mmCIF file of C-alpha atoms in Angstrom:
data_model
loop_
_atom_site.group_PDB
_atom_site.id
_atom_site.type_symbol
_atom_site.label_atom_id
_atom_site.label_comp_id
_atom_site.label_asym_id
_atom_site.label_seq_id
_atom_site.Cartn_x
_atom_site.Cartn_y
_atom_site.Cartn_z
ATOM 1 C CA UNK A 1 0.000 0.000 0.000
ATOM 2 C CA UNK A 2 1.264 3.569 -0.992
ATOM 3 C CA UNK A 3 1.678 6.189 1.673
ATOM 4 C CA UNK A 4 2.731 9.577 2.414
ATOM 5 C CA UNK A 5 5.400 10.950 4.750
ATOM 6 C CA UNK A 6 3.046 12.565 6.576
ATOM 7 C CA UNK A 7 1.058 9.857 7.341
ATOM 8 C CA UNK A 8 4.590 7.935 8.094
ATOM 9 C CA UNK A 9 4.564 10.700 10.476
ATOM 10 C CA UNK A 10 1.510 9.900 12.064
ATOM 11 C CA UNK A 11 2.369 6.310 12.166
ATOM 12 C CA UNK A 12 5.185 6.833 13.847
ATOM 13 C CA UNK A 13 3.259 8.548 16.918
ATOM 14 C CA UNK A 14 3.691 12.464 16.330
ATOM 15 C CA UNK A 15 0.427 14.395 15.807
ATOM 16 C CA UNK A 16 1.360 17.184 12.683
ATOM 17 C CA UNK A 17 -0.473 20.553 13.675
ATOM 18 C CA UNK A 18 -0.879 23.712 11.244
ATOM 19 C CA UNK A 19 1.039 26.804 12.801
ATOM 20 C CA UNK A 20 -0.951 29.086 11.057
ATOM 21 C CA UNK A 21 -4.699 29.971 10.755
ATOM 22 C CA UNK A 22 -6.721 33.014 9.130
ATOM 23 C CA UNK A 23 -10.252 33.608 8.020
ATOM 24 C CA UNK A 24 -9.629 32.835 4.709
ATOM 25 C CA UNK A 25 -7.715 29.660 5.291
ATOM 26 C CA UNK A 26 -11.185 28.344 7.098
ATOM 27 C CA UNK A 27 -13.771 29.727 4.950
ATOM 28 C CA UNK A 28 -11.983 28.522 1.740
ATOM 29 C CA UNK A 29 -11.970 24.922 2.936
ATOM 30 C CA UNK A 30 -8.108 25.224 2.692
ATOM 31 C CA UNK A 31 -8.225 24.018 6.266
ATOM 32 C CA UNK A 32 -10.671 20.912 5.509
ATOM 33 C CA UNK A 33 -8.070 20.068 2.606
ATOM 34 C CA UNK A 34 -4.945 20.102 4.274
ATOM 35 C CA UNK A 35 -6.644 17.601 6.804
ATOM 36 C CA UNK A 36 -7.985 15.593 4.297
ATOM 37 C CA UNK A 37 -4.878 15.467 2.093
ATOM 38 C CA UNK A 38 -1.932 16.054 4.827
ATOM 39 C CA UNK A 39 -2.906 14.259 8.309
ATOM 40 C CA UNK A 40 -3.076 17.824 9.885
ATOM 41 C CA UNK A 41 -5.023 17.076 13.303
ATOM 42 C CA UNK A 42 -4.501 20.709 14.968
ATOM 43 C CA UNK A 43 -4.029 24.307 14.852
ATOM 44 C CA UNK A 44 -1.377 26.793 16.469
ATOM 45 C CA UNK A 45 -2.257 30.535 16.469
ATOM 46 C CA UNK A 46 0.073 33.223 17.554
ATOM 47 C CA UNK A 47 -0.266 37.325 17.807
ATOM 48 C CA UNK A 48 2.536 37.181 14.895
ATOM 49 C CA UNK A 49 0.451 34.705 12.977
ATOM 50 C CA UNK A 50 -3.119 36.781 13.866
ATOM 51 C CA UNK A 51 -1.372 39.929 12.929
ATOM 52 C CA UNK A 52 -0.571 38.370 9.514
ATOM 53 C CA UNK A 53 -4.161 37.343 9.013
ATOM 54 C CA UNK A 54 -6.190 40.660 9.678
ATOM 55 C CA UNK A 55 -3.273 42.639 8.114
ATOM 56 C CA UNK A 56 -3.909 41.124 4.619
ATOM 57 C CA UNK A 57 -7.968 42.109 5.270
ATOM 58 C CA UNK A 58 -9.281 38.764 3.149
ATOM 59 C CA UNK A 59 -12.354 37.789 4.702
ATOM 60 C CA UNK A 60 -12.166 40.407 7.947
ATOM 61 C CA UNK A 61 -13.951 42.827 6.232
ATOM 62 C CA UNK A 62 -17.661 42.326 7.308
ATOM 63 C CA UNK A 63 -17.133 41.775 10.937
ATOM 64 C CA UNK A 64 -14.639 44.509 11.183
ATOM 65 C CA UNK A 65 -17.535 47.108 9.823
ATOM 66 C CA UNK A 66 -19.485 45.600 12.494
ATOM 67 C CA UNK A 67 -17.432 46.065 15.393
ATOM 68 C CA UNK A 68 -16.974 49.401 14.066
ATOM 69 C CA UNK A 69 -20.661 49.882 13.614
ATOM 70 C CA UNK A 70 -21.402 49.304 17.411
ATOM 71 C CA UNK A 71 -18.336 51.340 18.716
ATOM 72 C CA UNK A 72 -15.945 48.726 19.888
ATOM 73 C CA UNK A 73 -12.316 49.379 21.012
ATOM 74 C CA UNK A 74 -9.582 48.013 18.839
ATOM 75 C CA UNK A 75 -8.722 45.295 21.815
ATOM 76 C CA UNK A 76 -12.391 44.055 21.745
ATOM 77 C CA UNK A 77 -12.520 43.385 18.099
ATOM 78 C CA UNK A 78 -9.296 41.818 18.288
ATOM 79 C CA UNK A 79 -10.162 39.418 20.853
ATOM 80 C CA UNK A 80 -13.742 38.924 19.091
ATOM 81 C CA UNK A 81 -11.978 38.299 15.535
ATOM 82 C CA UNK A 82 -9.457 35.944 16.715
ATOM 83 C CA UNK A 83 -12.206 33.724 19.414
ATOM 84 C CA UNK A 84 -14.327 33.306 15.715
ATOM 85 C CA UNK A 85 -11.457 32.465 13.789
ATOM 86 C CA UNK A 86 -10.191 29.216 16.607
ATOM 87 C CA UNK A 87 -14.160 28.890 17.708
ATOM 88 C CA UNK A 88 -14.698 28.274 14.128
ATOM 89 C CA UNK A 89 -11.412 26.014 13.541
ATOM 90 C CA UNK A 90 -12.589 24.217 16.444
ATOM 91 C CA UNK A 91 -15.749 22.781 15.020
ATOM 92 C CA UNK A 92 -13.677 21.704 12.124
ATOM 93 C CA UNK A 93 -11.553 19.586 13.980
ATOM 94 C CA UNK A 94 -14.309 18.296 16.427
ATOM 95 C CA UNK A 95 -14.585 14.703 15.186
ATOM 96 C CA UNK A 96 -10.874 14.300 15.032
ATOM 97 C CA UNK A 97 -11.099 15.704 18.783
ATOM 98 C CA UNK A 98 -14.291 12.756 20.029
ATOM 99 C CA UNK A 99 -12.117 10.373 17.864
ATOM 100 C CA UNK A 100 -9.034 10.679 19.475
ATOM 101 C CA UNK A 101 -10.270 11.495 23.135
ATOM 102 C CA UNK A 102 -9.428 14.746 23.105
ATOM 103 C CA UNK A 103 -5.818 14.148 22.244
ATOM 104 C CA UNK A 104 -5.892 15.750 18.790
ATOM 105 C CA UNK A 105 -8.280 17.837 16.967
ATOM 106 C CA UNK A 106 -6.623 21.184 19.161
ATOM 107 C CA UNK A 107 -6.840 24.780 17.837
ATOM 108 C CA UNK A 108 -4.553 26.797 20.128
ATOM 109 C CA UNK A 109 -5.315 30.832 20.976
ATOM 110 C CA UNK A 110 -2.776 32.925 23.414
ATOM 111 C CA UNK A 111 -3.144 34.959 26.204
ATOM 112 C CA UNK A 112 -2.034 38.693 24.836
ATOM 113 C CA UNK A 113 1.813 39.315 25.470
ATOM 114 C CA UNK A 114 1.489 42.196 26.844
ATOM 115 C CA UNK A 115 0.561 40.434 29.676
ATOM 116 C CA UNK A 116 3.256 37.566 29.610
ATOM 117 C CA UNK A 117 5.012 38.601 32.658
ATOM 118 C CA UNK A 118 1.861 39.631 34.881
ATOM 119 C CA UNK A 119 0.798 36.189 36.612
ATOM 120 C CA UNK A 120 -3.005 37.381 37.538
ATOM 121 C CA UNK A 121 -4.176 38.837 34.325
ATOM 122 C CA UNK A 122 -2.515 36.188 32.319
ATOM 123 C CA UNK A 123 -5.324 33.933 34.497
ATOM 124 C CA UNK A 124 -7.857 36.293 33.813
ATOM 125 C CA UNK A 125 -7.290 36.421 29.905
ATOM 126 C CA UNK A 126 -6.912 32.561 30.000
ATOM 127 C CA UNK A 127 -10.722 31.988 31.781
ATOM 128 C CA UNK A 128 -12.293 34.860 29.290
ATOM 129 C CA UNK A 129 -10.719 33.292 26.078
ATOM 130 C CA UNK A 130 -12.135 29.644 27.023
ATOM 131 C CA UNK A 131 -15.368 31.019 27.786
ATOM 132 C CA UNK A 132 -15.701 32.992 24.851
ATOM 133 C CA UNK A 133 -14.270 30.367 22.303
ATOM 134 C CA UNK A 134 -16.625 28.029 24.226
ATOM 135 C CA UNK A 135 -15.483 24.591 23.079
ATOM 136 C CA UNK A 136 -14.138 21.404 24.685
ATOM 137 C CA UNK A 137 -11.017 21.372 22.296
ATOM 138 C CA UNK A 138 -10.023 24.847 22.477
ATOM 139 C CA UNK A 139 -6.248 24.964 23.990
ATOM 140 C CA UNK A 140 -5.243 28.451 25.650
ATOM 141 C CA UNK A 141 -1.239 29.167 25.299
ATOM 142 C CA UNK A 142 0.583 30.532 27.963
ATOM 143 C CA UNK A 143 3.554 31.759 27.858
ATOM 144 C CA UNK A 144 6.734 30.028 29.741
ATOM 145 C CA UNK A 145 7.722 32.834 31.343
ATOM 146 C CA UNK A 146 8.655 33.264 35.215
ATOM 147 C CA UNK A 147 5.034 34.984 36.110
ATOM 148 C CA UNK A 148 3.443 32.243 33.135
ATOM 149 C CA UNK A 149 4.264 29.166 35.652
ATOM 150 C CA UNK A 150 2.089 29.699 38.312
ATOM 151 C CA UNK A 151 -0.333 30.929 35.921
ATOM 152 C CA UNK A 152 -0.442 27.597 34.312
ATOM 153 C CA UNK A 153 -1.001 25.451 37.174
ATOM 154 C CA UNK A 154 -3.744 27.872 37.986
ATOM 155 C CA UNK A 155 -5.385 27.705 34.828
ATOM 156 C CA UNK A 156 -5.281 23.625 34.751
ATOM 157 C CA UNK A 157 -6.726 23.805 38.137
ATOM 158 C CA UNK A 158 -9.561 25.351 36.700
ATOM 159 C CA UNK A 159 -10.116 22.438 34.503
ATOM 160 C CA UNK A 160 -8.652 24.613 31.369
ATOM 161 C CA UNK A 161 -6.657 22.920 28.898
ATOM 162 C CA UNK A 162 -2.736 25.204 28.144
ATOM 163 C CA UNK A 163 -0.610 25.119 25.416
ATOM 164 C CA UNK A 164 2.535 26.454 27.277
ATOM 165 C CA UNK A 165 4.655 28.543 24.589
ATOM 166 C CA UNK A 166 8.080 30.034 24.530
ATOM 167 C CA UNK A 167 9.919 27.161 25.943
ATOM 168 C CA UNK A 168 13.370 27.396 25.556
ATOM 169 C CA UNK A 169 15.622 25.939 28.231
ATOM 170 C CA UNK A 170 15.015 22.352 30.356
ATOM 171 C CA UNK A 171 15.554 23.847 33.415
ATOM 172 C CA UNK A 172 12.431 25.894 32.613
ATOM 173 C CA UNK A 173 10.492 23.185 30.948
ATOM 174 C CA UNK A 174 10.948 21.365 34.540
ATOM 175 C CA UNK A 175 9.081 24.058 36.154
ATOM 176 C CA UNK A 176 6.583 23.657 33.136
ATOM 177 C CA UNK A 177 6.377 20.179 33.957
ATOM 178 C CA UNK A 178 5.927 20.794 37.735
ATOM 179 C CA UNK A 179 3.094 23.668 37.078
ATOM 180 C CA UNK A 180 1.090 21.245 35.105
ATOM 181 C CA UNK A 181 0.805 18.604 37.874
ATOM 182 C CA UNK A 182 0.068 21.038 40.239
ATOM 183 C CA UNK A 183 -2.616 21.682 38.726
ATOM 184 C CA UNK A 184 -3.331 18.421 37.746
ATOM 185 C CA UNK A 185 -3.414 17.806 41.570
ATOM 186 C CA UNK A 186 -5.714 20.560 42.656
ATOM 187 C CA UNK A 187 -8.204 20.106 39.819
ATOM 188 C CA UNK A 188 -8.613 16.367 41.668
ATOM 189 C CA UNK A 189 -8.893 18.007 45.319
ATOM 190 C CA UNK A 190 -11.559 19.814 43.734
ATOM 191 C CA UNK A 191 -12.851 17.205 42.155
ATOM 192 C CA UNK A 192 -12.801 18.079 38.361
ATOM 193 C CA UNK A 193 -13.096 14.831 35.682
ATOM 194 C CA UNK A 194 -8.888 15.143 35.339
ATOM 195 C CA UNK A 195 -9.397 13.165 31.788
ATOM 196 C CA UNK A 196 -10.619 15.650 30.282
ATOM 197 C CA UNK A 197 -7.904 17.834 30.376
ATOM 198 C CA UNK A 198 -4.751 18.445 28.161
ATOM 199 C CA UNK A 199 -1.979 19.460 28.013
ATOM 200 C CA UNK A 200 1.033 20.391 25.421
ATOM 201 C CA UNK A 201 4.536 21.837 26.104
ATOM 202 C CA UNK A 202 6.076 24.161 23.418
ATOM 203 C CA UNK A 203 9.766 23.344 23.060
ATOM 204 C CA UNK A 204 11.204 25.913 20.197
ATOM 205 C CA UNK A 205 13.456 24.485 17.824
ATOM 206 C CA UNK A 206 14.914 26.495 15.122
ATOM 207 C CA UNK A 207 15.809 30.364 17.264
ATOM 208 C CA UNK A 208 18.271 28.166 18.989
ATOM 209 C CA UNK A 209 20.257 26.945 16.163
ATOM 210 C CA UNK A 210 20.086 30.722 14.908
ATOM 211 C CA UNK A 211 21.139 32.067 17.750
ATOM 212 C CA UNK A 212 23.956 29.839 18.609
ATOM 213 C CA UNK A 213 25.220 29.538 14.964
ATOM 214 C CA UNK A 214 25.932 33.119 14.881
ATOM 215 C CA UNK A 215 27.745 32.513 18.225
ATOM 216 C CA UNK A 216 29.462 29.716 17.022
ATOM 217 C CA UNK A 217 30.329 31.772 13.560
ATOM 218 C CA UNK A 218 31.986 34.543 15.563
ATOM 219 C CA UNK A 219 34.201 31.651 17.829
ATOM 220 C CA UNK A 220 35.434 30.793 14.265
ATOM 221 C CA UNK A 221 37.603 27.725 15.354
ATOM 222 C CA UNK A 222 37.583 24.032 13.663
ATOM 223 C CA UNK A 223 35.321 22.586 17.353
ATOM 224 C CA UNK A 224 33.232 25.650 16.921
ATOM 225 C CA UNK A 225 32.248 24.768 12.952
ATOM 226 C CA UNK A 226 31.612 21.262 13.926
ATOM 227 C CA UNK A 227 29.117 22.445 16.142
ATOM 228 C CA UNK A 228 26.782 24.141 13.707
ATOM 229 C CA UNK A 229 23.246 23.645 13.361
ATOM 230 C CA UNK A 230 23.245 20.835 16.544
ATOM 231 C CA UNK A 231 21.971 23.015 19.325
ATOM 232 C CA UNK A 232 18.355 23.001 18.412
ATOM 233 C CA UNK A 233 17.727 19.418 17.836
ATOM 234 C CA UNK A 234 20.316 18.617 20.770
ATOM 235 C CA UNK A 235 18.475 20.571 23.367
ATOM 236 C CA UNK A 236 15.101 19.042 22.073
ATOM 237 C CA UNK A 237 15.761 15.460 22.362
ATOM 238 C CA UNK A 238 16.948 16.484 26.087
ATOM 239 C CA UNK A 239 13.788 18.159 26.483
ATOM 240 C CA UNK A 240 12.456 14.741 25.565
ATOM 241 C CA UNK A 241 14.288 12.687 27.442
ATOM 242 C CA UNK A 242 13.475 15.125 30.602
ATOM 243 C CA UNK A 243 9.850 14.610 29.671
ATOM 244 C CA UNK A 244 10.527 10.452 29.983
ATOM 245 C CA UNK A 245 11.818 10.866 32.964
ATOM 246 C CA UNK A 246 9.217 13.403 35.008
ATOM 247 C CA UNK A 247 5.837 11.467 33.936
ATOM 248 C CA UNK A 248 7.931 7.755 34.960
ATOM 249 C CA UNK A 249 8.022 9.461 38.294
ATOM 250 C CA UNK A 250 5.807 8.460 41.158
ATOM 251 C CA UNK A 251 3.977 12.581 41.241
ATOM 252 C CA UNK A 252 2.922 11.846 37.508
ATOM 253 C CA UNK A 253 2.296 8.280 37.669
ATOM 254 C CA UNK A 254 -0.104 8.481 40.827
ATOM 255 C CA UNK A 255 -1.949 11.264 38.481
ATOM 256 C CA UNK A 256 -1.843 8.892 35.355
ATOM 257 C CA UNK A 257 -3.338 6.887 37.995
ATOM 258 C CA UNK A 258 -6.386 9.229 38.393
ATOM 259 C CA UNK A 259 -7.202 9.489 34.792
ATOM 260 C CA UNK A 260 -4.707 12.072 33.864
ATOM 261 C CA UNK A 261 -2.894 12.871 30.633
ATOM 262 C CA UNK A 262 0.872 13.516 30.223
ATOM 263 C CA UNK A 263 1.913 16.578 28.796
ATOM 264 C CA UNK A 264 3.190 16.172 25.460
ATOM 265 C CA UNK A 265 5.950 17.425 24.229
ATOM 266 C CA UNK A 266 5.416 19.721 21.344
ATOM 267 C CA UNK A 267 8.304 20.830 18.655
ATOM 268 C CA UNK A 268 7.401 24.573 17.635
ATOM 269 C CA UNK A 269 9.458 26.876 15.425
ATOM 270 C CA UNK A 270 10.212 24.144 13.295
ATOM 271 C CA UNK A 271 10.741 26.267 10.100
ATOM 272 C CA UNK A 272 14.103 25.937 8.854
ATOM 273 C CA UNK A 273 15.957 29.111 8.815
ATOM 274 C CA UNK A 274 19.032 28.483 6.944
ATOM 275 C CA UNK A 275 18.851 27.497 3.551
ATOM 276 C CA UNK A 276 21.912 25.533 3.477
ATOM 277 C CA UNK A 277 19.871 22.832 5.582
ATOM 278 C CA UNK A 278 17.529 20.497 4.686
ATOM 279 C CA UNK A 279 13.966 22.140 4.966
ATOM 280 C CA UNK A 280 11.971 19.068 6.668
ATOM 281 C CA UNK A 281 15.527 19.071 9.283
ATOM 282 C CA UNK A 282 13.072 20.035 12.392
ATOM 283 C CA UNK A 283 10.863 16.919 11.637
ATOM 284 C CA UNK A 284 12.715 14.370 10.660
ATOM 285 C CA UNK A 285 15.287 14.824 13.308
ATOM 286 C CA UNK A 286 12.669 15.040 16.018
ATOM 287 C CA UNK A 287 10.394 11.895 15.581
ATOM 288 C CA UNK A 288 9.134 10.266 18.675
ATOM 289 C CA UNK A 289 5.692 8.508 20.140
ATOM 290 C CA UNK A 290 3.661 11.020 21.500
ATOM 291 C CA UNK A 291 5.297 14.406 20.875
ATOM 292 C CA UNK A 292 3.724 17.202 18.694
ATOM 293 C CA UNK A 293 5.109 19.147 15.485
ATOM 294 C CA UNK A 294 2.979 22.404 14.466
ATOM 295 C CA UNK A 295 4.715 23.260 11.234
ATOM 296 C CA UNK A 296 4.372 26.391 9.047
ATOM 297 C CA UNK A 297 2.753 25.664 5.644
ATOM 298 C CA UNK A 298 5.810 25.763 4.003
ATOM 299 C CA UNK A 299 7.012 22.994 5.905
ATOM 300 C CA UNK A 300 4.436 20.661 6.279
ATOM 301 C CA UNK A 301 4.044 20.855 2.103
ATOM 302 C CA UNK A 302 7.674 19.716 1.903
ATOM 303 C CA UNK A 303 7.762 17.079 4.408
ATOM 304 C CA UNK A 304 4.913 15.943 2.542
ATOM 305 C CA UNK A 305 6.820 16.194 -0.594
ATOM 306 C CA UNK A 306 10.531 14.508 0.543
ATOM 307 C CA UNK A 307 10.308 13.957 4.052
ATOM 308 C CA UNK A 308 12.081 10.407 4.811
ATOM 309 C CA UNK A 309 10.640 9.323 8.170
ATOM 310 C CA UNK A 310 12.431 6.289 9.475
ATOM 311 C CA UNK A 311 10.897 5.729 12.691
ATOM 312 C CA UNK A 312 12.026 7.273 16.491
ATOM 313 C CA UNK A 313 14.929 9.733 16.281
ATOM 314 C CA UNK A 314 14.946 11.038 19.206
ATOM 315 C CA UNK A 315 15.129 8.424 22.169
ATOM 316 C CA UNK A 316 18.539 6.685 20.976
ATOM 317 C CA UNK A 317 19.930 9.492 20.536
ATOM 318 C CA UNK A 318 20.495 11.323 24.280
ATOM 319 C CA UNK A 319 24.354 10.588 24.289
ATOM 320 C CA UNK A 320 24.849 12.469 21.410
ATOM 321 C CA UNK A 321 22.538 15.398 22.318
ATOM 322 C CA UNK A 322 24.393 15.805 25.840
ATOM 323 C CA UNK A 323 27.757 15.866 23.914
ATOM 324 C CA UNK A 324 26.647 18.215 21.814
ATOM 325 C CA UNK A 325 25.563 20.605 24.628
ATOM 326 C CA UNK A 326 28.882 19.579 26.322
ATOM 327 C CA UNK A 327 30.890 20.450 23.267
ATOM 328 C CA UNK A 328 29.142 23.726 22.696
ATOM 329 C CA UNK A 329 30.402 24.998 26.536
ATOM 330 C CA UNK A 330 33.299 24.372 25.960
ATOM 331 C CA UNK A 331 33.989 26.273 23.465
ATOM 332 C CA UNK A 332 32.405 29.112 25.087
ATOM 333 C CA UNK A 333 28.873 28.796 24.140
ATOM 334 C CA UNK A 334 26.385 28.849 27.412
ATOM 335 C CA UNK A 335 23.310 26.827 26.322
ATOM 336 C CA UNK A 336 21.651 29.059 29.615
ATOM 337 C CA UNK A 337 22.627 32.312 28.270
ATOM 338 C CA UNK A 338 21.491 31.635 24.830
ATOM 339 C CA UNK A 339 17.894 30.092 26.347
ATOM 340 C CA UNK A 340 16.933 33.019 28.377
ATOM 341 C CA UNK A 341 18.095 35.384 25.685
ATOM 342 C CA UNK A 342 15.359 33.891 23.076
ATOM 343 C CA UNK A 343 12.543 33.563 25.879
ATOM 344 C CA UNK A 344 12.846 37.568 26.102
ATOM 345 C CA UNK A 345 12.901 38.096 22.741
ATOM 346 C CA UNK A 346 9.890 35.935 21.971
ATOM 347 C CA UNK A 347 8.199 38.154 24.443
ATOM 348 C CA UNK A 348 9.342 41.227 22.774
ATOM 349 C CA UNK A 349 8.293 39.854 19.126
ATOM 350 C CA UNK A 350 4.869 38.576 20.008
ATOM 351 C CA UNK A 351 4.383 42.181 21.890
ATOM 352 C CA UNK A 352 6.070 43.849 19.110
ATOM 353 C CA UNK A 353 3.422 41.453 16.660
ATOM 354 C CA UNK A 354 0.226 42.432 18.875
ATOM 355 C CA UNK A 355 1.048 45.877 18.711
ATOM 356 C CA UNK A 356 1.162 45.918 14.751
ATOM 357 C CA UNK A 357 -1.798 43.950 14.834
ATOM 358 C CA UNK A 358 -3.592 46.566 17.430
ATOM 359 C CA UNK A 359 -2.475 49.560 14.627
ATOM 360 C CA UNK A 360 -3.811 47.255 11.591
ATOM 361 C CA UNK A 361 -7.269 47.106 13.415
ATOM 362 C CA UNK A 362 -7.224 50.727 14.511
ATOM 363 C CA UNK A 363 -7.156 51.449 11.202
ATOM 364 C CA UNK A 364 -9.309 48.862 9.548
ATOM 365 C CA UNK A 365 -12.197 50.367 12.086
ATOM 366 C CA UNK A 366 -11.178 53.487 11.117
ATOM 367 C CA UNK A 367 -11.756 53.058 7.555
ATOM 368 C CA UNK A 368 -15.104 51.413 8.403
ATOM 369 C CA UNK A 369 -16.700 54.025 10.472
ATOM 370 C CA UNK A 370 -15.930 56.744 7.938
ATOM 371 C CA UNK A 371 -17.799 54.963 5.265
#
């Protein structure tokens, strides 16, 4: 029987989600197709990807002359565009959702970044997104950020299902870890159904290889070259091999034992950046049961072109990922320094993102009242 790299991909455990989503990509049945045709079972949103969306207008226009029409601020018909858009996306991937237990069939929306490092009204933003997207396979992203960990075991308290974003380092995808059964464990002293929720982690691939190449570029020597373009997939397959090792402990397992979930690991930024590499690199290189890939369009049409998936990559390869990561201190590279650099950038591009996309609505509204 033929197949398809993609569904090789499947087969081999690792749910593909979309990273990108618009009004036009839904209404055009673009969505439906890729589904259909490329074993997409999800959706990841962002304020970069939103602001991309509503900036090129196609298929905004008629609820944006509404919003305008009743007077609302450019921050309530953003959040009223973008809770359509995944509320909509949502009851397209509802039967993948009841046929996979909830597992699959995820659209994810994010708390604003403005908010990222303000623990209480990232909470607050998480509850009013779920309500207003009001469905059972809606996933709210959080942001891995210092004040994002306690608002993550708040919000799965609640019985909310995260998508926790910006994850860059292990040490902080511990704490991830640790949030999530927290909450895990109060949602059960309260007495909330804990199979019903879910969780992902969002481990970012590609900014670290960027980052560090250009580190490792400057260095300049023969142990620096032979470094190149390890880091990301290195510090992922760690992140992996962390996430083996927290949900075999007794905490998790006792959970498990309760009808919980484990927190999959999910591989985001997986668009390759430099064009010397191979452009399915953060997908072939990462394949493992039970871990997520959200790829850009872009890269899910080529893996689905001339991907070769050959089964697990990651789980026989930890040696090599800790030598790597080894290798790279020592010649001066600090995997630590280079983590906490990209989680503060992230937060300053998603802001940076949201704020373009508060200026393209201001004017869109604009343009609609004076009509």
């Amino acid at each position: 029987m033929s197949t398809t790299p993609t569904a090789d991909l499947s087969h081999a455990g690792v749910s593909i989600w979309l990273d990108d989503l618009s009004r036009d990509r839904i209404a055009s049945g673009n969505l439906s197709e890729l589904i259909s045709t490329r074993d997409v079972v999800g959706v990841t949103t962002n304020p970069t990807i939103f602001q991309g969306a509503i900036s090129a207008g196609i298929g905004y226009e008629e609820a944006i002359a509404a919003q305008a029409s009743k007077g609302a601020t450019v921050d309530e018909t953003i959040f009223s565009l973008t809770t359509t858009d995944v509320r909509d996306a949502c009851d397209i991937f509802r039967p993948i959702y009841d046929a996979s237990n909830g597992v699959d069939g995820r659209v994810s929306i994010e708390v604003s970044p403005v908010v990222a490092h303000d623990t209480e009204e990232t909470i607050a933003q998480a509850k009013a997104l779920y309500e207003a997207v009001d469905r059972p396979n809606v996933l709210i992203k959080i942001p891995a950020t210092k004040a994002g960990i306690p608002a993550i075991a708040e919000t799965i308290a609640a019985g909310i299902s995260v998508n926790v974003t910006l994850i860059f380092s292990l040490e902080r995808y511990a704490d991830v870890i640790d949030a999530y059964l927290e909450g895990l464990e109060r949602a059960h002293s309260a007495g909330i159904d804990l199979t019903g929720i879910h969780s992902v982690a969002s481990f970012f691939v590609s900014r670290v290889d960027t980052e560090v190449d250009n580190r490792l570029k400057s260095i300049g020597t023969d142990e620096a070259t032979a470094l190149l373009s390890k880091a990301g997939i290195a510090n992922a397959r760690l992140a992996y091999e962390l996430f083996e090792q927290k949900f075999a402990e007794k905490r998790a397992q006792d959970l498990v034992g309760f009808g919980a979930n484990v927190q999959r690991p999910l591989w985001a930024s997986t668009g390759v950046k430099d064009p010397a590499l191979p452009d399915t690199l953060y997908v072939t290189e990462l394949v493992a049961a039970g871990t997520v890939n959200t790829m850009p369009e872009k890269t899910l049409q080529a893996t689905f072109d001339h991907g070769v998936i050959g089964g697990d990559t990651i789980t026989g390869n930890y040696a090599d990922a800790h030598s790597v990561i080894d290798g790279l201190a020592a010649v001066g590279v600090v995997i630590d320094d280079v983590t906490q650099l990209l989680e503060d950038e992230g937060v300053s591009k998603f802001i940076a993102s949201w704020h373009d996309l508060q200026g393209t609505v201001d004017a869109a509204l604009k343009d609609a009242a004076a009509r």
